[in-house]
mmCIF file of C-alpha atoms and ligand atoms in Angstrom:
data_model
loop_
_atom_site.group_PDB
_atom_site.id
_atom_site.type_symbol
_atom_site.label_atom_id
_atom_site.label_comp_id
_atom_site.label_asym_id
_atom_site.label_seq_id
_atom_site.Cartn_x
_atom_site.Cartn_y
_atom_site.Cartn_z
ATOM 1 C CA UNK M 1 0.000 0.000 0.000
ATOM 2 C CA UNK M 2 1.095 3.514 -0.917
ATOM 3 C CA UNK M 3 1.573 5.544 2.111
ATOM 4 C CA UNK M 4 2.305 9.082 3.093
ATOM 5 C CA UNK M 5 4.107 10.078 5.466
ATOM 6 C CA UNK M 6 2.307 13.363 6.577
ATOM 7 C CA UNK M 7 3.132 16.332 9.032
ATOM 8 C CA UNK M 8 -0.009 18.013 10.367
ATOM 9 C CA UNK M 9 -0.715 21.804 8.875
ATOM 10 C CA UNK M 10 1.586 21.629 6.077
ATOM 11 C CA UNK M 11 2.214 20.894 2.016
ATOM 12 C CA UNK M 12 2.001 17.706 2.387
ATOM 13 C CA UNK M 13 -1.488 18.244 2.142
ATOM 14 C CA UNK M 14 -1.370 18.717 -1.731
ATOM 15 C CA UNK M 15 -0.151 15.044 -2.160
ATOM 16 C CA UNK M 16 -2.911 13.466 -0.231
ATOM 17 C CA UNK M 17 -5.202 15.985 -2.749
ATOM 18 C CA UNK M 18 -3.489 14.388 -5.600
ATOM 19 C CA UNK M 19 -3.848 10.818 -4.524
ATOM 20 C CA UNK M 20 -7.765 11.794 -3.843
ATOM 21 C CA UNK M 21 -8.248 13.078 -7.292
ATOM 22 C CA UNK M 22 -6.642 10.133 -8.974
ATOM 23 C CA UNK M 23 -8.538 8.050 -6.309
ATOM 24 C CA UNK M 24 -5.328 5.995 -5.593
ATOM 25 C CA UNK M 25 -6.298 4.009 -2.843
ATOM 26 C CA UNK M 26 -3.373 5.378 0.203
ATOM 27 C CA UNK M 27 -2.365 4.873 4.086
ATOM 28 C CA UNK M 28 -1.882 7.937 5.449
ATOM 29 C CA UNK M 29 1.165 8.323 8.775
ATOM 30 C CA UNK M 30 0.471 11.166 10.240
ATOM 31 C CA UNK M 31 2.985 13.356 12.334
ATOM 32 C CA UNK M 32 2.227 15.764 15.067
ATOM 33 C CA UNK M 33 4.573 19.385 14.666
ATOM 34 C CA UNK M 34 6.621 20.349 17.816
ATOM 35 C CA UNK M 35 6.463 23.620 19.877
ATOM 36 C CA UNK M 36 8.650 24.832 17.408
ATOM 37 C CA UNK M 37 6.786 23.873 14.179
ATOM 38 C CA UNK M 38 9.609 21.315 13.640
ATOM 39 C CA UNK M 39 8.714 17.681 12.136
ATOM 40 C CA UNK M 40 9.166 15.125 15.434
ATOM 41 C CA UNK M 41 12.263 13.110 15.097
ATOM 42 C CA UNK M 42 10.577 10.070 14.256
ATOM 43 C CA UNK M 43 10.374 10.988 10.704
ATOM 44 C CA UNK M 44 13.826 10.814 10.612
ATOM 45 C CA UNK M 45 13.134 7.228 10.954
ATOM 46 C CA UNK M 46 11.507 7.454 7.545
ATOM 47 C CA UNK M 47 14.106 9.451 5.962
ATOM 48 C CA UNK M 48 16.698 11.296 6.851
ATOM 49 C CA UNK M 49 15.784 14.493 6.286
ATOM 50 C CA UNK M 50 12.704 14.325 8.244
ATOM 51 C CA UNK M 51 10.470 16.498 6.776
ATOM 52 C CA UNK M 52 7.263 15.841 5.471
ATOM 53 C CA UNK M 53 5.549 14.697 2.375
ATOM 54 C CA UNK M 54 7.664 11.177 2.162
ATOM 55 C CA UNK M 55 6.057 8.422 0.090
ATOM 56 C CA UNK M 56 6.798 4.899 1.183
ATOM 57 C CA UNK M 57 5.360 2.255 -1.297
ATOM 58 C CA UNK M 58 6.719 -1.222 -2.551
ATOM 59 C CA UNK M 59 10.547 -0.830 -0.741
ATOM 60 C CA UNK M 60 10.672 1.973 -2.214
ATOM 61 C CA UNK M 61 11.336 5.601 -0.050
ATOM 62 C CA UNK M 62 10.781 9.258 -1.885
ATOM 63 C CA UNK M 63 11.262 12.613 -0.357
ATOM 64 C CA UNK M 64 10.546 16.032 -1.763
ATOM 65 C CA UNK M 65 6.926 17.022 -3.278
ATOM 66 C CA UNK M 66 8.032 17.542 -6.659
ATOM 67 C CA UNK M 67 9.682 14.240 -6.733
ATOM 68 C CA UNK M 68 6.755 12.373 -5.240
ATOM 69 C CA UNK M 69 3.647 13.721 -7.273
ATOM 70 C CA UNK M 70 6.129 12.619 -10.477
ATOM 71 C CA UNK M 71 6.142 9.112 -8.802
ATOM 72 C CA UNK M 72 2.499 9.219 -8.144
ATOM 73 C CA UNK M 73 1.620 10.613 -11.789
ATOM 74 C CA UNK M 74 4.083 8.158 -13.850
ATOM 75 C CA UNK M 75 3.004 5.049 -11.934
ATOM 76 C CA UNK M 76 -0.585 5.653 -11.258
ATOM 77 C CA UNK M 77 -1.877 8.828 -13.009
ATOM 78 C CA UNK M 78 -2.351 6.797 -16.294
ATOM 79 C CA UNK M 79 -1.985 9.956 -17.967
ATOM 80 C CA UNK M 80 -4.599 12.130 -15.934
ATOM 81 C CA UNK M 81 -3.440 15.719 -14.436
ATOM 82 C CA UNK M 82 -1.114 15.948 -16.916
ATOM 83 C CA UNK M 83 -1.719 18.329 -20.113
ATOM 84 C CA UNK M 84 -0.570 16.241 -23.543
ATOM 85 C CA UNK M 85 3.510 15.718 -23.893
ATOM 86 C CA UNK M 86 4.987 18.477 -25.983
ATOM 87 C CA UNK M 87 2.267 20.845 -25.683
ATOM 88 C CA UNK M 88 2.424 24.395 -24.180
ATOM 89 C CA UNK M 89 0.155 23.692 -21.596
ATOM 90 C CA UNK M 90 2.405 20.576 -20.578
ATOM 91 C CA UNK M 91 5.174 22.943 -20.666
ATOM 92 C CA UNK M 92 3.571 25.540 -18.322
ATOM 93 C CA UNK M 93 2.647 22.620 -16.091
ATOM 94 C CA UNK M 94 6.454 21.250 -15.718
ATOM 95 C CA UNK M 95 7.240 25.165 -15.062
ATOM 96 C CA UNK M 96 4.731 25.320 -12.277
ATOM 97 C CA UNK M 97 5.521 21.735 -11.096
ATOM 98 C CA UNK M 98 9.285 23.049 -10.227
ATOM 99 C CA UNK M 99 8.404 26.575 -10.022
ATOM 100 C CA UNK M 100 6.058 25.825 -6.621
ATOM 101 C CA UNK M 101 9.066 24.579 -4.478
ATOM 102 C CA UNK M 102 12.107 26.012 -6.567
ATOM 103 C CA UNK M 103 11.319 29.561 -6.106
ATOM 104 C CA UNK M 104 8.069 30.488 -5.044
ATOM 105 C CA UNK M 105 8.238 28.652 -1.579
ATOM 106 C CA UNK M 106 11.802 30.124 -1.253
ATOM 107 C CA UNK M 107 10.377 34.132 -1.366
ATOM 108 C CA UNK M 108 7.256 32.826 1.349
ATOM 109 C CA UNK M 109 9.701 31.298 3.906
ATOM 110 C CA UNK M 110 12.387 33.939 4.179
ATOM 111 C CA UNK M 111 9.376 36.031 5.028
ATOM 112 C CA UNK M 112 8.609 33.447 7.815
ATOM 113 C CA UNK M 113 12.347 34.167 9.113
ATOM 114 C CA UNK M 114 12.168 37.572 9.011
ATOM 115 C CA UNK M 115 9.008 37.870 11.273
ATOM 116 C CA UNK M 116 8.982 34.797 13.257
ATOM 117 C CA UNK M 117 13.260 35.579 13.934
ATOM 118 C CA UNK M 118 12.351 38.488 16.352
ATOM 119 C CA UNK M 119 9.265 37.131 17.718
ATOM 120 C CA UNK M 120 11.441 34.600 19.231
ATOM 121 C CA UNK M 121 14.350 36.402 20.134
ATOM 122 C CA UNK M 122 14.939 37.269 23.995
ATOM 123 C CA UNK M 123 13.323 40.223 24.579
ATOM 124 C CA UNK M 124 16.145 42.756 24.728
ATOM 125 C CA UNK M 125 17.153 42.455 21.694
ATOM 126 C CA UNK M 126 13.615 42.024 19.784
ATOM 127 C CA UNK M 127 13.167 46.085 18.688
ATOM 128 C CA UNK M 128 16.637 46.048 16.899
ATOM 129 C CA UNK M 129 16.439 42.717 14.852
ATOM 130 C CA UNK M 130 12.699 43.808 14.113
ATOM 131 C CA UNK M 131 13.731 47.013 12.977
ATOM 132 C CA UNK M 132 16.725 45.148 10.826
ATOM 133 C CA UNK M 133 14.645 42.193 9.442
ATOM 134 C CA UNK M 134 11.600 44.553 8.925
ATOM 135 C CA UNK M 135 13.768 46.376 6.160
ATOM 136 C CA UNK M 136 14.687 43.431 5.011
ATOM 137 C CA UNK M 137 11.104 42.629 4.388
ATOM 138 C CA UNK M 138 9.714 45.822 3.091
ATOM 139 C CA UNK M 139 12.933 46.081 0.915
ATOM 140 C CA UNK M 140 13.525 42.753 -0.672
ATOM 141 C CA UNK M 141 10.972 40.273 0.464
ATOM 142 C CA UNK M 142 7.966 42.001 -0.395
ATOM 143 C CA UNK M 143 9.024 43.151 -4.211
ATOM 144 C CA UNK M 144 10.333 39.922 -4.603
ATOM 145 C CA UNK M 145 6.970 38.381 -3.263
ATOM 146 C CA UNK M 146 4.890 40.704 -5.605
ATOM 147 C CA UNK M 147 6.684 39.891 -8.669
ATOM 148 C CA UNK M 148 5.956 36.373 -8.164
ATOM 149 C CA UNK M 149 2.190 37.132 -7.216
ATOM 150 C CA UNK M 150 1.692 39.229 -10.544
ATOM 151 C CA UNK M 151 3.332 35.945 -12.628
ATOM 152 C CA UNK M 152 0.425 33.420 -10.655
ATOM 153 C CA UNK M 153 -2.166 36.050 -11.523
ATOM 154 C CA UNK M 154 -1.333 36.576 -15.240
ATOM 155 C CA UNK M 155 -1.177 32.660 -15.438
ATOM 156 C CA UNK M 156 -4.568 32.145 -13.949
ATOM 157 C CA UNK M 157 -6.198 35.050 -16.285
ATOM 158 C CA UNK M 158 -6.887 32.988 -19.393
ATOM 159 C CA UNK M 159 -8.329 29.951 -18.469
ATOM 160 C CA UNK M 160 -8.473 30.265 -14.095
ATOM 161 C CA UNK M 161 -5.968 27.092 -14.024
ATOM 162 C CA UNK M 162 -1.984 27.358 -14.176
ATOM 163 C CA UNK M 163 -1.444 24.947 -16.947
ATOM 164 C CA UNK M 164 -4.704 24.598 -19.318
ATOM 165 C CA UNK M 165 -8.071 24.432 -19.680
ATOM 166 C CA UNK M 166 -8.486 22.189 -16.868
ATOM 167 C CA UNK M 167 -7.384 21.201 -13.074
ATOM 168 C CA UNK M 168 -3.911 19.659 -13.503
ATOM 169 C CA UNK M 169 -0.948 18.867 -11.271
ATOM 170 C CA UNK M 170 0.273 22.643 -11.730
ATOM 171 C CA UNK M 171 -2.661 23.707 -9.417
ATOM 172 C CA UNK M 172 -2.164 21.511 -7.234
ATOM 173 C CA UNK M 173 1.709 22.087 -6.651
ATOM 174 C CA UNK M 174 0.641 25.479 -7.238
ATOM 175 C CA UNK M 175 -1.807 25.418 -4.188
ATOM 176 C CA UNK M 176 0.561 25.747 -1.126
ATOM 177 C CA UNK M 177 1.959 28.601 -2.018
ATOM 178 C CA UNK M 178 -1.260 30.548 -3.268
ATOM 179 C CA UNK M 179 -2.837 29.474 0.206
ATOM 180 C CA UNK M 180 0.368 30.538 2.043
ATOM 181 C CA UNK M 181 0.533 33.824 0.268
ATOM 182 C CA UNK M 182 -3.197 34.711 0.556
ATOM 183 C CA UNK M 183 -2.760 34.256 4.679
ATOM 184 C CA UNK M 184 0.493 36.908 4.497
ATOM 185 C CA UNK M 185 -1.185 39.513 2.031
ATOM 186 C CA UNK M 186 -4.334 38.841 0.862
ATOM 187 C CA UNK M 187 -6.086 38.427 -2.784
ATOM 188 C CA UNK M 188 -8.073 41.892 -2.411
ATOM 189 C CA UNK M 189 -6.640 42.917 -5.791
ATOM 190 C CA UNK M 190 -5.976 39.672 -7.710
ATOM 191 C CA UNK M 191 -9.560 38.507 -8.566
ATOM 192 C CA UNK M 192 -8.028 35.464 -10.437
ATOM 193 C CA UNK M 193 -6.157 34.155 -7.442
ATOM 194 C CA UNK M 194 -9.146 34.889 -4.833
ATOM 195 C CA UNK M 195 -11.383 32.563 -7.532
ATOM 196 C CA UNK M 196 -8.302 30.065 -7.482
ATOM 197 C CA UNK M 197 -8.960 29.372 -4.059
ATOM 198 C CA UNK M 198 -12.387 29.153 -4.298
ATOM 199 C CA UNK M 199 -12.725 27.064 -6.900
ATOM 200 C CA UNK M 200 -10.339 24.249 -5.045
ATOM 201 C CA UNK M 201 -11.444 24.567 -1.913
ATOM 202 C CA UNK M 202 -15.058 23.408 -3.618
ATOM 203 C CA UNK M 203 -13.652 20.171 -4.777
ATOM 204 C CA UNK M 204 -14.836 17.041 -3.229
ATOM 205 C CA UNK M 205 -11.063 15.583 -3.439
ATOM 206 C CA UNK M 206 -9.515 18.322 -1.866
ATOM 207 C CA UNK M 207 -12.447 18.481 1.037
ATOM 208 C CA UNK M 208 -11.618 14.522 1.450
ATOM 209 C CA UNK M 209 -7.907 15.021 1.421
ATOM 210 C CA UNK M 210 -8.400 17.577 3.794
ATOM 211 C CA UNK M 211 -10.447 14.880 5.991
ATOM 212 C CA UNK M 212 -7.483 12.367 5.861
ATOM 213 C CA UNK M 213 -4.797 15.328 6.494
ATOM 214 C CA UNK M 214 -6.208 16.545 9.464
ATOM 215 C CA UNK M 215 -6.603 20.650 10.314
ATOM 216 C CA UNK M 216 -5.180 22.598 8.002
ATOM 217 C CA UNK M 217 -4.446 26.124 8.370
ATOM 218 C CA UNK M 218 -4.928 27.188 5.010
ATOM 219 C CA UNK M 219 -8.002 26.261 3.678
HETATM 220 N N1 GSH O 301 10.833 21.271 -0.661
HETATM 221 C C1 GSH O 301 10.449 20.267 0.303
HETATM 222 C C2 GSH O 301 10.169 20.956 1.632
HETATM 223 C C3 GSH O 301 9.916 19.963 2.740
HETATM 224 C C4 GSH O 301 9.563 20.712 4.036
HETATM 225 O O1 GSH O 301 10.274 21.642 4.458
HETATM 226 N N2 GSH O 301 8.461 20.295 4.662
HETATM 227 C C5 GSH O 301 8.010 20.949 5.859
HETATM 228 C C6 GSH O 301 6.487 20.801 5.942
HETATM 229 S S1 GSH O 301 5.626 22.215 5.399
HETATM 230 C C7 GSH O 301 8.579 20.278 7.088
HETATM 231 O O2 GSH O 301 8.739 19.076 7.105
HETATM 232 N N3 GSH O 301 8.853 21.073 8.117
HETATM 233 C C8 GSH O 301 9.260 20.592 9.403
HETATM 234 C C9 GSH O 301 10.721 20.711 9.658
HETATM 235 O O3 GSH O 301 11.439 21.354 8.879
HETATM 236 O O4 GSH O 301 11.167 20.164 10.673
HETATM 237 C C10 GSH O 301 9.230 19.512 -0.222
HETATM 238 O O5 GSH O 301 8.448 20.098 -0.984
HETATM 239 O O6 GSH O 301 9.041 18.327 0.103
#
C-alpha cells in the first residue's frame, strides 16, 4: 500500500489531494509538529531528512513534493493531471511543477524568518532585529513576493488554471503557495487568485484530502 508520510498543517497536504483526485487508494502516517513547528524526530526514521511529504510504497522511499507527485503521476496517473507531452500547456505545467518549491516557496519562507526571527528572540534584543529584518522585508521580500504574485495572476487570467483548460498537477503544486501567500497579504486585488482558491477549496477531493490530512491552516 502507498503511504504518506504526513506532518499536520503543512504541504504535504497537496499530495494526499493528488492521490484523492486520482482516487489511488493510500495509508496515510500522520505526524504531530513540535512547539517549534519542527517535524518530530521520528520521521527521521523514515528518511533522513525528516520532513514531510515522504512516500513509502513497494521498498521503495521518496522525499521532496516535486519528486513524489512525479512518482504518483508516472506510476498511477495513467496519464490524468497531466496536459498532452509536448504541448504548451504541458510545458507551463512542468514550469509550475518546479516553479512551486524552486522559487516560489523560497520568497514565502524567508518572510517566515524575518518575522517569526524576532518574535522569538529574547526580549532585549527584539526592537533592533525587528527594525533590521523589517527592512529586510519591506525592501527585498515584499518586491520579490509581488513579482511572483503578478506571474500566478497573469497565469490564472486565461483559463483560471496554471497549466490549461483544466485542473492539472500545476494547481495543485501550485496550491501551497497561493494558500500561504493569501494568509500573508491577501487576494483583495488579484480577482483570479481569490477565484483560485475558491474554486479548489469546492472540490470534493480536496475536502476529502483535507479529511485524511487533518486541520489545516490554510483552507
Ligand atoms: N521542498 C520540500 C520541503 C519539505 C519541508 O520543508 N516540509 C516541511 C512541511 S511544510 C517540514 O517538514 N517542516 C518541518 C521541519 O522542517 O522540521 C518539499 O516540498 O518536500
Amino acid at each position: 500500500m502507498l503511504t504518506i508520510h504526513h506532518l499536520n498543517n503543512s504541504r504535504s497536504q497537496r499530495v494526499l489531494w493528488l492521490l484523492e483526485e486520482l482516487g489511488v487508494p493510500y495509508d496515510v502516517k500522520r505526524y504531530e509538529r513540535t512547539k517549534t513547528m519542527q517535524a518530530p524526530d521520528e520521521l527521521k526514521r523514515i528518511h533522513p531528512l525528516g520532513k514531510s511529504p515522504v512516500l513509502t510504497e513497494d521498498g521503495r522511499t521518496i522525499a521532496e513534493t516535486g519528486a513524489i507527485v512525479e512518482y504518483i503521476l508516472t506510476r498511477h496517473g495513467g496519464g490524468r493531471l497531466m496536459p498532452a507531452p509536448g504541448s504548451d500547456s504541458y510545458w507551463d505545467a512542468r514550469h509550475f511543477l518546479h516553479y512551486a518549491e524552486g522559487s516560489a516557496m523560497p520568497v514565502l519562507f524567508l518572510m517566515l524568518m524575518l518575522q517569526t526571527i524576532p518574535e522569538r528572540a529574547p526580549f532585549y534584543v527584539r526592537p533592533i532585529l525587528a527594525a533590521a529584518l523589517g527592512r529586510v522585508d519591506r525592501m527585498y521580500a515584499r518586491p520579490q513576493l509581488a513579482l511572483h504574485l503578478d506571474h500566478w495572476e497573469q497565469s490564472l487570467g486565461t483559463t483560471g488554471w496554471f497549466a490549461g483548460p483544466e485542473l492539472s498537477v500545476a494547481d495543485i503544486m501550485m496550491s501551497f503557495p497561493v494558500e500561504t501567500a493569501g494568509k500573508r497579504v491577501g487576494y483583495a486585488e488579484r480577482p483570479h487568485l481569490r477565484d483560485f482558491l475558491l474554486r479548489i477549496h469546492d472540490r470534493q477531493a480536496y475536502r476529502q484530502a483535507l479529511k485524511r490530512g487533518g486541520p489545516y491552516a490554510y483552507a
